[in-house]
CSV table of C-alpha atoms in Angstrom, one decimal:
chain,number,residue,atom,x,y,z
A,1,MET,CA,69.5,-4.6,69.7
A,2,GLY,CA,66.6,-6.9,69.2
A,3,GLN,CA,66.1,-10.2,71.0
A,4,ARG,CA,68.0,-13.0,69.5
A,5,LEU,CA,66.3,-16.0,68.1
A,6,SER,CA,67.7,-19.5,68.2
A,7,GLY,CA,70.6,-19.7,65.8
A,8,GLY,CA,71.8,-16.3,66.8
A,9,ARG,CA,69.7,-14.3,64.3
A,10,SER,CA,67.7,-11.1,65.0
A,11,CYS,CA,63.9,-10.9,64.4
A,12,LEU,CA,64.8,-8.2,61.8
A,13,ASP,CA,66.7,-10.9,59.9
A,14,VAL,CA,63.6,-13.1,59.1
A,15,PRO,CA,63.5,-14.0,55.4
A,16,GLY,CA,61.0,-12.2,53.2
A,17,ARG,CA,59.1,-15.3,52.3
A,18,PHE,CA,57.7,-15.4,55.9
A,19,LEU,CA,56.3,-11.8,55.6
A,20,PRO,CA,52.9,-10.9,54.0
A,21,GLN,CA,53.2,-10.4,50.2
A,22,PRO,CA,51.2,-7.9,48.0
A,23,PRO,CA,48.7,-9.6,45.6
A,24,THR,CA,50.1,-10.6,42.2
A,25,PRO,CA,48.6,-8.3,39.5
A,26,PRO,CA,46.4,-10.2,37.0
A,27,PRO,CA,48.0,-10.9,33.7
A,28,PRO,CA,47.0,-8.5,30.8
A,29,VAL,CA,44.8,-11.2,29.2
A,30,ARG,CA,42.6,-11.4,32.3
A,31,ARG,CA,42.2,-7.6,32.3
A,32,LYS,CA,41.1,-7.6,28.7
A,33,LEU,CA,38.6,-10.4,29.2
A,34,ALA,CA,37.1,-8.6,32.2
A,35,LEU,CA,36.8,-5.4,30.2
A,36,LEU,CA,35.2,-7.2,27.2
A,37,PHE,CA,32.7,-8.9,29.5
A,38,ALA,CA,31.7,-5.6,31.1
A,39,MET,CA,31.3,-4.0,27.6
A,40,LEU,CA,29.1,-7.0,26.5
A,41,CYS,CA,26.9,-6.6,29.5
A,42,VAL,CA,26.4,-2.9,28.8
A,43,TRP,CA,25.6,-3.6,25.1
A,44,LEU,CA,23.2,-6.3,26.0
A,45,TYR,CA,21.4,-4.0,28.4
A,46,MET,CA,21.1,-1.2,25.8
A,47,PHE,CA,19.9,-3.7,23.2
A,48,LEU,CA,17.1,-5.1,25.4
A,49,TYR,CA,16.1,-1.6,26.5
A,50,SER,CA,15.8,-0.4,22.9
A,51,CYS,CA,14.1,-3.6,21.7
A,52,ALA,CA,11.4,-3.4,24.3
A,53,GLY,CA,9.2,-1.1,22.1
A,54,SER,CA,10.4,-2.3,18.6
A,55,CYS,CA,9.9,-6.0,19.2
A,56,ALA,CA,6.3,-5.4,20.4
A,57,ALA,CA,5.5,-3.6,17.1
A,58,ALA,CA,7.6,-6.0,15.0
A,59,PRO,CA,7.0,-9.6,16.1
A,60,GLY,CA,8.9,-10.9,13.1
A,61,LEU,CA,12.1,-9.1,14.1
A,62,LEU,CA,14.1,-12.4,14.7
A,63,LEU,CA,12.7,-13.8,11.5
A,64,LEU,CA,14.4,-11.1,9.4
A,65,GLY,CA,11.2,-9.3,8.5
A,66,SER,CA,9.0,-12.3,8.0
A,67,GLY,CA,6.3,-10.7,10.2
A,68,SER,CA,4.8,-8.9,7.3
A,69,ARG,CA,4.1,-12.2,5.5
A,70,THR,CA,2.2,-13.3,8.6
A,71,ALA,CA,0.2,-10.2,8.6
A,72,HIS,CA,-0.9,-10.8,5.0
A,73,ALA,CA,-1.7,-14.4,5.5
A,74,PRO,CA,-5.3,-15.3,5.0
A,75,PRO,CA,-7.3,-16.0,8.2
A,76,ALA,CA,-8.0,-19.6,9.1
A,77,LEU,CA,-11.5,-20.8,8.6
A,78,ALA,CA,-13.4,-20.9,11.9
A,79,THR,CA,-14.7,-24.2,13.3
A,80,ALA,CA,-18.3,-24.5,14.0
A,81,PRO,CA,-19.3,-24.6,17.7
A,82,ASN,CA,-20.3,-28.3,17.5
A,83,GLY,CA,-16.8,-29.2,16.3
A,84,THR,CA,-17.7,-29.9,12.7
A,85,PRO,CA,-15.1,-28.8,10.1
A,86,PRO,CA,-15.8,-25.5,8.3
A,87,ARG,CA,-17.6,-25.5,5.0
A,88,LEU,CA,-16.9,-23.3,2.0
A,89,PRO,CA,-19.7,-21.2,0.6
A,90,PHE,CA,-21.5,-22.8,-2.3
A,91,ARG,CA,-21.5,-21.1,-5.6
A,92,ALA,CA,-23.9,-22.1,-8.3
A,93,PRO,CA,-22.5,-22.8,-11.7
A,94,PRO,CA,-23.1,-20.0,-14.2
A,95,ALA,CA,-26.2,-20.4,-16.3
A,96,THR,CA,-24.6,-19.6,-19.6
A,97,ALA,CA,-21.2,-19.7,-21.3
A,98,LEU,CA,-21.2,-15.9,-21.4
A,99,ALA,CA,-21.9,-15.6,-17.7
A,100,ALA,CA,-19.0,-18.1,-17.2
A,101,GLY,CA,-16.8,-15.8,-19.3
A,102,LYS,CA,-17.7,-12.8,-17.1
A,103,GLU,CA,-16.9,-14.8,-13.9
A,104,MET,CA,-13.6,-15.9,-15.4
A,105,ALA,CA,-12.7,-12.3,-16.4
A,106,GLU,CA,-13.6,-10.9,-13.0
A,107,GLY,CA,-11.8,-13.9,-11.3
A,108,ALA,CA,-8.6,-13.1,-13.3
A,109,ALA,CA,-8.8,-9.5,-12.3
A,110,SER,CA,-9.1,-10.5,-8.6
A,111,LEU,CA,-6.1,-12.8,-9.0
A,112,GLU,CA,-4.0,-10.0,-10.4
A,113,GLU,CA,-5.0,-7.8,-7.5
A,114,GLN,CA,-4.0,-10.5,-5.1
A,115,SER,CA,-0.6,-10.9,-6.8
A,116,ARG,CA,0.1,-7.2,-6.5
A,117,GLU,CA,3.5,-5.7,-5.8
A,118,THR,CA,5.1,-6.7,-2.5
A,119,PRO,CA,5.2,-4.0,0.1
A,120,ASP,CA,8.5,-2.0,-0.2
A,121,SER,CA,8.2,-0.3,3.1
A,122,PRO,CA,11.1,-1.0,5.4
A,123,SER,CA,11.4,-4.5,6.9
A,124,SER,CA,11.3,-5.0,10.7
A,125,ILE,CA,15.1,-5.2,10.9
A,126,SER,CA,15.7,-2.0,8.9
A,127,SER,CA,13.0,-0.2,10.9
A,128,PHE,CA,14.7,-1.3,14.2
A,129,PHE,CA,18.1,-0.1,13.2
A,130,SER,CA,17.3,3.0,11.1
A,131,GLY,CA,13.7,3.9,11.9
A,132,SER,CA,12.1,5.7,14.7
A,133,GLY,CA,8.6,7.2,15.0
A,134,THR,CA,5.4,5.3,15.4
A,135,LYS,CA,2.8,3.5,13.3
A,136,GLN,CA,-0.3,5.5,12.7
A,137,LEU,CA,-3.6,4.9,11.0
A,138,PRO,CA,-3.6,6.6,7.6
A,139,GLN,CA,-4.7,10.2,7.5
A,140,ALA,CA,-5.2,10.0,3.7
A,141,ILE,CA,-6.3,7.1,1.5
A,142,ILE,CA,-6.4,6.7,-2.3
A,143,ILE,CA,-9.7,5.0,-2.6
A,144,GLY,CA,-10.0,4.5,-6.4
A,145,VAL,CA,-10.5,3.9,-9.2
A,146,LYS,CA,-9.0,0.7,-10.6
A,147,LYS,CA,-7.1,1.3,-13.8
A,148,GLY,CA,-7.4,5.0,-13.3
A,149,GLY,CA,-3.7,5.7,-12.4
A,150,THR,CA,-3.7,5.0,-8.6
A,151,ARG,CA,-0.3,3.2,-8.7
A,152,ALA,CA,1.3,6.1,-10.6
A,153,LEU,CA,-0.1,8.7,-8.1
A,154,LEU,CA,1.2,6.7,-5.1
A,155,GLU,CA,4.7,6.3,-6.6
A,156,PHE,CA,4.9,10.0,-7.4
A,157,LEU,CA,3.7,11.0,-3.9
A,158,ARG,CA,6.3,8.8,-2.2
A,159,VAL,CA,9.0,11.1,-3.5
A,160,HIS,CA,7.8,13.7,-1.0
A,161,PRO,CA,9.8,13.4,2.3
A,162,ASP,CA,6.6,14.0,4.4
A,163,VAL,CA,4.7,11.1,2.8
A,164,ARG,CA,5.0,7.6,4.1
A,165,ALA,CA,2.9,5.0,2.3
A,166,VAL,CA,2.3,1.2,2.2
A,167,GLY,CA,3.6,-0.3,-1.0
A,168,ALA,CA,1.0,-3.0,-1.4
A,169,GLU,CA,-2.8,-2.6,-1.3
A,170,PRO,CA,-4.0,-3.5,2.2
A,171,HIS,CA,-7.6,-4.2,1.2
A,172,PHE,CA,-8.6,-3.7,4.8
A,173,PHE,CA,-12.0,-1.9,4.4
A,174,ASP,CA,-13.2,-4.4,1.8
A,175,ARG,CA,-11.6,-7.8,2.5
A,176,SER,CA,-10.0,-7.8,5.9
A,177,TYR,CA,-12.1,-5.6,8.1
A,178,ASP,CA,-12.7,-8.4,10.6
A,179,LYS,CA,-9.0,-8.4,11.5
A,180,GLY,CA,-9.4,-5.1,13.3
A,181,LEU,CA,-7.7,-1.7,13.3
A,182,ALA,CA,-4.7,-2.9,15.3
A,183,TRP,CA,-3.9,-5.3,12.5
A,184,TYR,CA,-4.4,-2.5,10.0
A,185,ARG,CA,-2.2,-0.1,11.9
A,186,ASP,CA,0.6,-2.7,12.1
A,187,LEU,CA,0.7,-2.7,8.2
A,188,MET,CA,1.6,1.0,8.2
A,189,PRO,CA,5.1,2.4,8.0
A,190,ARG,CA,6.6,4.3,10.9
A,191,THR,CA,6.2,8.1,10.7
A,192,LEU,CA,7.7,11.1,12.4
A,193,ASP,CA,5.8,14.2,13.5
A,194,GLY,CA,4.7,16.1,10.5
A,195,GLN,CA,4.6,13.1,8.2
A,196,ILE,CA,1.5,11.7,6.6
A,197,THR,CA,0.6,8.0,6.6
A,198,MET,CA,-1.1,6.9,3.4
A,199,GLU,CA,-2.4,3.8,1.6
A,200,LYS,CA,-4.2,3.0,-1.6
A,201,THR,CA,-6.7,0.4,-2.5
A,202,PRO,CA,-8.8,1.2,-5.6
A,203,SER,CA,-11.6,-1.3,-4.9
A,204,TYR,CA,-12.7,0.8,-1.9
A,205,PHE,CA,-14.5,3.2,-4.2
A,206,VAL,CA,-16.9,0.6,-5.4
A,207,THR,CA,-17.3,-1.2,-2.0
A,208,ARG,CA,-20.6,-0.3,-0.4
A,209,GLU,CA,-19.4,-0.8,3.2
A,210,ALA,CA,-16.1,1.1,2.8
A,211,PRO,CA,-17.4,4.7,3.3
A,212,ALA,CA,-19.0,3.9,6.7
A,213,ARG,CA,-16.0,1.8,7.8
A,214,ILE,CA,-13.5,4.6,7.0
A,215,SER,CA,-15.7,7.2,8.6
A,216,ALA,CA,-15.8,5.0,11.8
A,217,MET,CA,-12.0,5.0,11.8
A,218,SER,CA,-11.8,8.8,11.4
A,219,LYS,CA,-14.2,11.3,10.0
A,220,ASP,CA,-11.2,13.5,9.1
A,221,THR,CA,-9.7,11.0,6.7
A,222,LYS,CA,-8.8,12.7,3.4
A,223,LEU,CA,-9.9,10.7,0.3
A,224,ILE,CA,-8.3,10.8,-3.1
A,225,VAL,CA,-10.1,9.4,-6.2
A,226,VAL,CA,-8.2,9.0,-9.5
A,227,VAL,CA,-10.8,9.0,-12.3
A,228,ARG,CA,-10.4,8.3,-16.0
A,229,ASP,CA,-12.6,8.2,-19.1
A,230,PRO,CA,-14.8,5.3,-18.2
A,231,VAL,CA,-14.7,3.8,-21.7
A,232,THR,CA,-10.9,3.8,-21.8
A,233,ARG,CA,-10.9,2.5,-18.2
A,234,ALA,CA,-13.2,-0.4,-19.1
A,235,ILE,CA,-11.0,-1.4,-22.0
A,236,SER,CA,-7.9,-1.2,-19.8
A,237,ASP,CA,-9.6,-3.3,-17.2
A,238,TYR,CA,-10.4,-5.9,-19.8
A,239,THR,CA,-6.8,-5.8,-21.2
A,240,GLN,CA,-5.4,-6.5,-17.7
A,241,THR,CA,-7.6,-9.6,-17.4
A,242,LEU,CA,-6.8,-10.7,-20.9
A,243,SER,CA,-3.1,-10.8,-20.1
A,244,LYS,CA,-3.9,-13.3,-17.4
A,245,ARG,CA,-6.6,-15.3,-19.1
A,246,PRO,CA,-6.2,-15.2,-22.9
A,247,ASP,CA,-9.2,-17.5,-23.4
A,248,ILE,CA,-11.9,-15.2,-22.0
A,249,PRO,CA,-14.7,-14.0,-24.3
A,250,THR,CA,-14.3,-10.9,-26.4
A,251,PHE,CA,-14.8,-7.4,-24.9
A,252,GLU,CA,-17.8,-6.9,-27.1
A,253,SER,CA,-19.6,-10.1,-25.9
A,254,LEU,CA,-19.0,-9.2,-22.3
A,255,THR,CA,-20.2,-5.6,-22.7
A,256,PHE,CA,-23.7,-6.4,-24.0
A,257,LYS,CA,-26.5,-8.3,-22.5
A,258,ASN,CA,-28.1,-8.3,-25.9
A,259,ARG,CA,-25.9,-7.2,-28.8
A,260,SER,CA,-28.8,-6.8,-31.3
A,261,THR,CA,-30.6,-4.3,-29.0
A,262,GLY,CA,-27.4,-2.7,-27.7
A,263,LEU,CA,-28.3,-3.2,-24.0
A,264,ILE,CA,-25.2,-2.8,-21.8
A,265,ASP,CA,-24.5,-5.4,-19.1
A,266,THR,CA,-24.0,-3.3,-16.0
A,267,SER,CA,-23.4,-6.4,-13.9
A,268,TRP,CA,-19.9,-6.7,-15.5
A,269,SER,CA,-17.5,-5.0,-13.1
A,270,ALA,CA,-15.5,-3.5,-15.9
A,271,ILE,CA,-18.6,-1.5,-16.9
A,272,GLN,CA,-20.0,-1.0,-13.4
A,273,ILE,CA,-16.8,0.7,-12.0
A,274,GLY,CA,-17.1,3.5,-14.5
A,275,ILE,CA,-20.5,4.7,-13.3
A,276,TYR,CA,-18.7,7.1,-11.0
A,277,ALA,CA,-21.7,9.2,-10.0
A,278,LYS,CA,-23.5,6.1,-8.6
A,279,HIS,CA,-20.6,5.1,-6.4
A,280,LEU,CA,-19.9,8.7,-5.3
A,281,GLU,CA,-23.4,9.0,-3.8
A,282,HIS,CA,-22.5,6.3,-1.2
A,283,TRP,CA,-19.4,8.3,-0.1
A,284,LEU,CA,-21.2,11.6,0.2
A,285,ARG,CA,-23.5,10.1,2.8
A,286,HIS,CA,-20.4,9.9,5.1
A,287,PHE,CA,-17.9,12.5,3.9
A,288,PRO,CA,-18.4,16.1,2.6
A,289,ILE,CA,-17.3,16.7,-1.0
A,290,GLY,CA,-14.6,19.1,0.3
A,291,GLN,CA,-12.8,16.2,2.0
A,292,MET,CA,-12.4,14.4,-1.4
A,293,LEU,CA,-10.0,15.2,-4.2
A,294,PHE,CA,-10.7,14.0,-7.7
A,295,VAL,CA,-7.5,13.6,-9.8
A,296,SER,CA,-7.7,13.3,-13.6
A,297,GLY,CA,-6.0,10.2,-14.8
A,298,GLU,CA,-5.5,11.8,-18.2
A,299,ARG,CA,-3.8,14.9,-16.7
A,300,LEU,CA,-1.7,12.7,-14.5
A,301,ILE,CA,-0.1,11.6,-17.8
A,302,SER,CA,-0.1,14.9,-19.7
A,303,ASP,CA,0.8,17.1,-16.7
A,304,PRO,CA,1.9,15.1,-13.7
A,305,ALA,CA,3.5,18.0,-11.9
A,306,GLY,CA,0.3,20.0,-12.2
A,307,GLU,CA,-1.9,17.2,-10.7
A,308,LEU,CA,0.7,16.5,-8.0
A,309,GLY,CA,0.6,20.2,-7.1
A,310,ARG,CA,-3.1,19.9,-6.5
A,311,VAL,CA,-2.6,16.7,-4.4
A,312,GLN,CA,0.1,18.3,-2.3
A,313,ASP,CA,-2.1,21.3,-1.6
A,314,PHE,CA,-5.0,19.1,-0.7
A,315,LEU,CA,-2.8,17.1,1.8
A,316,GLY,CA,-1.4,20.3,3.3
A,317,LEU,CA,2.1,19.6,2.1
A,318,LYS,CA,4.7,21.9,0.8
A,319,ARG,CA,5.0,21.8,-3.0
A,320,ILE,CA,8.2,19.8,-3.3
A,321,ILE,CA,7.3,17.5,-6.3
A,322,THR,CA,7.6,19.6,-9.4
A,323,ASP,CA,8.4,19.3,-13.1
A,324,LYS,CA,12.1,18.6,-12.3
A,325,HIS,CA,11.1,15.2,-10.9
A,326,PHE,CA,9.6,13.8,-14.2
A,327,TYR,CA,10.6,12.8,-17.7
A,328,PHE,CA,8.3,11.4,-20.4
A,329,ASN,CA,9.0,7.8,-21.5
A,330,LYS,CA,8.0,7.6,-25.2
A,331,THR,CA,8.2,3.8,-25.2
A,332,LYS,CA,5.7,3.4,-22.3
A,333,GLY,CA,3.7,6.5,-23.2
A,334,PHE,CA,3.6,8.0,-19.7
A,335,PRO,CA,5.8,10.0,-17.3
A,336,CYS,CA,8.4,8.4,-15.2
A,337,LEU,CA,10.4,9.6,-12.1
A,338,LYS,CA,14.0,10.8,-12.6
A,339,LYS,CA,14.7,9.6,-9.1
A,340,ALA,CA,12.5,7.2,-7.2
A,341,GLU,CA,12.1,7.2,-3.4
A,342,GLY,CA,15.3,6.1,-1.7
A,343,SER,CA,17.2,5.8,-5.1
A,344,SER,CA,19.3,7.9,-7.4
A,345,LYS,CA,18.1,6.0,-10.5
A,346,PRO,CA,15.2,6.8,-12.9
A,347,HIS,CA,12.0,4.8,-12.1
A,348,CYS,CA,9.1,3.8,-14.4
A,349,LEU,CA,6.1,1.7,-13.4
A,350,GLY,CA,6.4,-2.0,-14.1
A,351,LYS,CA,5.6,-3.9,-17.3
A,352,THR,CA,2.0,-4.5,-16.1
A,353,LYS,CA,1.4,-0.8,-16.7
A,354,GLY,CA,0.9,0.7,-20.2
A,355,ARG,CA,-0.2,-2.5,-21.9
A,356,THR,CA,-1.4,-2.2,-25.6
A,357,HIS,CA,-5.1,-2.3,-25.7
A,358,PRO,CA,-6.9,-4.7,-28.1
A,359,GLU,CA,-8.8,-3.2,-31.1
A,360,ILE,CA,-12.4,-2.6,-30.2
A,361,ALA,CA,-15.1,-2.0,-32.8
A,362,GLN,CA,-15.9,1.7,-33.1
A,363,GLU,CA,-19.6,1.1,-32.8
A,364,VAL,CA,-19.1,-0.6,-29.5
A,365,VAL,CA,-17.0,2.3,-28.2
A,366,GLN,CA,-19.7,4.7,-29.4
A,367,ARG,CA,-22.4,2.8,-27.7
A,368,LEU,CA,-20.5,2.8,-24.5
A,369,ARG,CA,-19.9,6.6,-24.7
A,370,GLU,CA,-23.7,7.1,-25.1
A,371,PHE,CA,-24.3,4.8,-22.1
A,372,TYR,CA,-21.8,6.7,-19.8
A,373,ARG,CA,-22.7,10.3,-21.0
A,374,PRO,CA,-25.6,11.0,-18.5
A,375,PHE,CA,-23.6,9.4,-15.6
A,376,ASN,CA,-20.5,11.5,-16.6
A,377,LEU,CA,-22.6,14.8,-16.6
A,378,LYS,CA,-24.0,14.0,-13.2
A,379,PHE,CA,-20.5,13.3,-11.9
A,380,TYR,CA,-19.3,16.6,-13.3
A,381,GLN,CA,-22.1,18.4,-11.4
A,382,MET,CA,-21.4,16.5,-8.1
A,383,THR,CA,-17.6,17.2,-8.2
A,384,GLY,CA,-17.8,20.7,-9.8
A,385,HIS,CA,-15.2,19.6,-12.4
A,386,ASP,CA,-15.6,18.9,-16.1
A,387,PHE,CA,-13.2,16.1,-17.0
A,388,GLY,CA,-13.9,16.4,-20.7
A,389,TRP,CA,-14.7,12.8,-21.5
A,390,ASP,CA,-17.5,13.7,-23.9
């Protein structure tokens, strides 16, 4: 037998407490905490990896989509090299009360454009969680005309699954060109392969610099112009301004330079915009006529599906938007969508659309029709389409 130890006990009889013991298993709570910590590390790694691209494109991510407000903020005035504070441009006071009225009318119209609808494209947060794709410069632009039906056309087009458009008017090629194409691209919604990026800013059509600027971005840009009877358009333009500034002069007094001679004041923007042939000449110096589509504002009301068919063909899209998407709202007097983009509810344009026009003396309307007739005929010849305004 083994050697005896003092006290007469064998080495095999040593108590268990003196022998090496196996490690005590961790309690269940520790195991759960360790597992939770490991899962948290994995989730954090995946989040940072995914965010690497999205955060660069959406700097306002942590501000719950506030980046778009920053993008639309007006640029700060530059300081002169010598450190003197910036000076606002001087504007001489109008020479007459009538000229003041014209400035007031055009200023009110400008204010309404600036207070346009907020963009309803996805916010940075929703784009991060649900959106993929990339931001592209627009392949198609609705360039005009104001009060012609551009908002209706854009809302109708957005029903198409292959069209992604900015909700608000970017005004890049007329007001914010100095901010650069990167700033402009960042305003665009994300698109997938096969989708078209679009925007609409009606004032582009009458901006002298816009054709060259858009051509410099891409000579392949498709251009859409929504035109309307220039007399009706001018009255609608005035009605919009009147809703903002009820104290402006009458339509008749703003229309004429000299009422007794019947001389039309073409310096008033409400009149000038309707001289479509003159504005089109500037565009044809940079784009072929085949790259432009002219949509009838009247037919957009009487036959929206027919006009949308032409637009879809022009953009190379499958004809998805048809009669089944529209119903006629008798109260507003124009068609509405049975289902808007991303909604199952009917959708009509807002209360700013379809305003009741003021009564205009018939002789004033007739004089305007005589004024526009030669310009209309030239426009028909240039576009190859008779819009039937005479």
